[in-house]
Amino acid sequence: MKKFKKFYIEITSVCNLACSFCPPTERAKGFISVADFTRTLEQIRPHADHIYFHVKGEPLLHPKIDTLLDLAHERGFKVNLTSNGTLLHKAGPKILGKPALRQINFSLHSFDGHEGSVDKEGYVGKVLAFAKEAVAASDVLVSLRLWNLTEDNATNVARQRNQEILDQLERTFGLDFRIRDHYTRGKGIKLADRIYLNHDHEFKWPDLKEKEDENRGFCYGLRNQAGVLVDGTVIPCCLDGEGVIDLGNIHQTAFSDIIEGERAKRLYDGFSRREVVEELCRKCGYRQRFSM
């Protein structure tokens, strides 16, 4: 029985922002129903303990996110949530103190990534106020993300762009050090009890239009992670935001059968041989981190 460290359930493909680093999906817009969500949980129950309410879309837009969290808790799942944080004034009370929540990630770089954003200090302030309230109300972890660095300006332009946010974090948490002096890509900086800041390079989604690399390499797709899109399409990893590698539909075929299907086994066995069999995987820059 395959067990996944991370399992992604896209509860909505709709987002309230249009960020430069996250191209909008070309799939039909939708929200998972409570019934479909419940059936999905039952099917993946033997395969995962931690679920992530994310692939594309903004999870706080889901009108019944509180119900989804309760259903996950009832079935023993821990939930990780990734949000741009702009809807906390509406959805914050729905998720505050929910026992299913293990970690909430706030993508603070979405402010600069979305054209037309206004009042950065006010936006960040509301996220930080919620973060403090959340850790006081439960055991949840909060990760504040600034994933907007690039290979050629990790120490200059992007870091300077982030300085206003860093200054606000230092003031809010009364830090006795300068965050920029402790920057390490991919490593969290503790700001307060269970509240961390994480820097990383700008995220790039794999695209079939990108240049293809050699078909050698490795990835953890279908090894430590898998996912299902809002329409039930099963995907091997959270980077397949368009469902290009369609392994089957969880509403038509049992998940346990899907991950043992021909396409899934071909992908898995290929990576075991360090061979990349799927076209999208050969055009995924993130996979290159694991190339051997």
Short mmCIF file of C-alpha atoms in Angstrom, two decimals, residues 82-200:
data_model
loop_
_atom_site.label_atom_id
_atom_site.label_comp_id
_atom_site.label_asym_id
_atom_site.label_seq_id
_atom_site.Cartn_x
_atom_site.Cartn_y
_atom_site.Cartn_z
CA THR A 82 -1.50 27.89 1.36
CA SER A 83 -3.11 31.30 0.87
CA ASN A 84 -2.39 34.80 -0.39
CA GLY A 85 -3.98 36.05 2.83
CA THR A 86 -6.14 38.75 1.26
CA LEU A 87 -9.43 37.16 2.34
CA LEU A 88 -8.73 36.75 6.04
CA HIS A 89 -11.30 39.39 6.91
CA LYS A 90 -13.99 37.02 5.58
CA ALA A 91 -12.56 33.52 5.95
CA GLY A 92 -10.27 33.99 8.94
CA PRO A 93 -12.97 33.32 11.56
CA LYS A 94 -13.95 30.13 9.70
CA ILE A 95 -10.51 28.55 10.03
CA LEU A 96 -9.30 30.03 13.31
CA GLY A 97 -8.68 27.33 15.91
CA LYS A 98 -9.67 24.44 13.65
CA PRO A 99 -7.94 21.31 15.06
CA ALA A 100 -7.27 19.89 11.59
CA LEU A 101 -4.95 22.75 10.69
CA ARG A 102 -1.29 21.84 11.01
CA GLN A 103 0.28 24.71 9.04
CA ILE A 104 -0.81 27.84 7.20
CA ASN A 105 1.47 29.31 4.52
CA PHE A 106 0.97 32.92 3.52
CA SER A 107 2.46 33.97 0.19
CA LEU A 108 3.42 37.56 1.02
CA HIS A 109 5.10 37.90 -2.39
CA SER A 110 1.61 37.88 -3.91
CA PHE A 111 1.30 41.59 -3.09
CA ASP A 112 4.02 42.59 -5.56
CA GLY A 113 3.05 39.74 -7.89
CA HIS A 114 -0.48 41.08 -8.36
CA GLU A 115 -0.73 44.23 -10.44
CA GLY A 116 -2.89 46.81 -8.74
CA SER A 117 -2.19 45.81 -5.14
CA VAL A 118 -2.43 48.73 -2.72
CA ASP A 119 -1.51 49.34 0.92
CA LYS A 120 1.26 46.82 1.46
CA GLU A 121 1.64 47.71 5.13
CA GLY A 122 -2.07 47.23 5.76
CA TYR A 123 -2.11 43.89 3.93
CA VAL A 124 0.92 42.53 5.78
CA GLY A 125 -0.40 43.87 9.07
CA LYS A 126 -3.65 41.92 8.74
CA VAL A 127 -1.77 38.71 7.93
CA LEU A 128 0.51 39.17 10.93
CA ALA A 129 -2.39 39.93 13.25
CA PHE A 130 -4.12 36.75 12.14
CA ALA A 131 -0.88 34.74 12.49
CA LYS A 132 -0.53 35.86 16.11
CA GLU A 133 -4.17 35.07 16.84
CA ALA A 134 -3.92 31.66 15.16
CA VAL A 135 -0.89 30.44 17.14
CA ALA A 136 -2.51 31.67 20.35
CA ALA A 137 -5.69 29.72 19.59
CA SER A 138 -4.12 26.41 18.53
CA ASP A 139 -0.91 24.50 17.81
CA VAL A 140 -0.82 25.66 14.20
CA LEU A 141 2.44 26.66 12.49
CA VAL A 142 2.58 29.77 10.30
CA SER A 143 5.00 30.22 7.42
CA LEU A 144 5.31 33.68 5.88
CA ARG A 145 6.68 33.23 2.38
CA LEU A 146 8.72 35.60 0.26
CA TRP A 147 9.31 33.42 -2.78
CA ASN A 148 10.30 36.17 -5.19
CA LEU A 149 14.08 35.94 -5.36
CA THR A 150 15.78 35.10 -8.64
CA GLU A 151 19.05 33.40 -9.48
CA ASP A 152 20.73 36.64 -10.57
CA ASN A 153 19.42 39.09 -7.98
CA ALA A 154 18.90 37.07 -4.82
CA THR A 155 21.02 39.55 -2.87
CA ASN A 156 20.01 42.78 -4.61
CA VAL A 157 16.79 43.77 -6.38
CA ALA A 158 14.32 41.31 -4.88
CA ARG A 159 15.76 41.63 -1.40
CA GLN A 160 15.52 45.42 -1.63
CA ARG A 161 11.90 45.08 -2.83
CA ASN A 162 11.17 43.00 0.24
CA GLN A 163 12.79 45.40 2.69
CA GLU A 164 9.53 47.19 3.56
CA ILE A 165 8.02 43.86 4.61
CA LEU A 166 11.16 42.85 6.51
CA ASP A 167 11.14 46.15 8.38
CA GLN A 168 7.48 45.59 9.30
CA LEU A 169 8.22 42.06 10.52
CA GLU A 170 11.09 43.32 12.67
CA ARG A 171 8.85 45.97 14.25
CA THR A 172 5.85 43.70 14.76
CA PHE A 173 7.79 40.91 16.45
CA GLY A 174 10.31 43.15 18.22
CA LEU A 175 13.28 41.35 16.71
CA ASP A 176 16.74 42.12 18.04
CA PHE A 177 18.38 41.24 14.71
CA ARG A 178 18.07 42.29 11.08
CA ILE A 179 16.37 39.61 9.02
CA ARG A 180 18.43 40.32 5.91
CA ASP A 181 21.59 39.42 7.84
CA HIS A 182 20.20 35.93 8.48
CA TYR A 183 18.92 35.13 5.00
CA THR A 184 19.41 31.56 3.84
CA ARG A 185 17.47 30.39 0.84
CA GLY A 186 14.95 27.70 1.75
CA LYS A 187 15.64 27.91 5.48
CA GLY A 188 13.09 29.40 7.84
CA ILE A 189 13.86 32.31 10.15
CA LYS A 190 11.99 32.13 13.45
CA LEU A 191 10.09 35.34 14.16
CA ALA A 192 8.06 34.15 17.14
CA ASP A 193 6.77 30.92 18.61
CA ARG A 194 5.57 28.83 15.63
CA ILE A 195 5.80 31.77 13.19
CA TYR A 196 8.54 31.64 10.55
CA LEU A 197 9.70 33.57 7.50
CA ASN A 198 10.86 31.64 4.44
CA HIS A 199 12.78 33.10 1.49
CA ASP A 200 13.11 31.27 -1.80
#
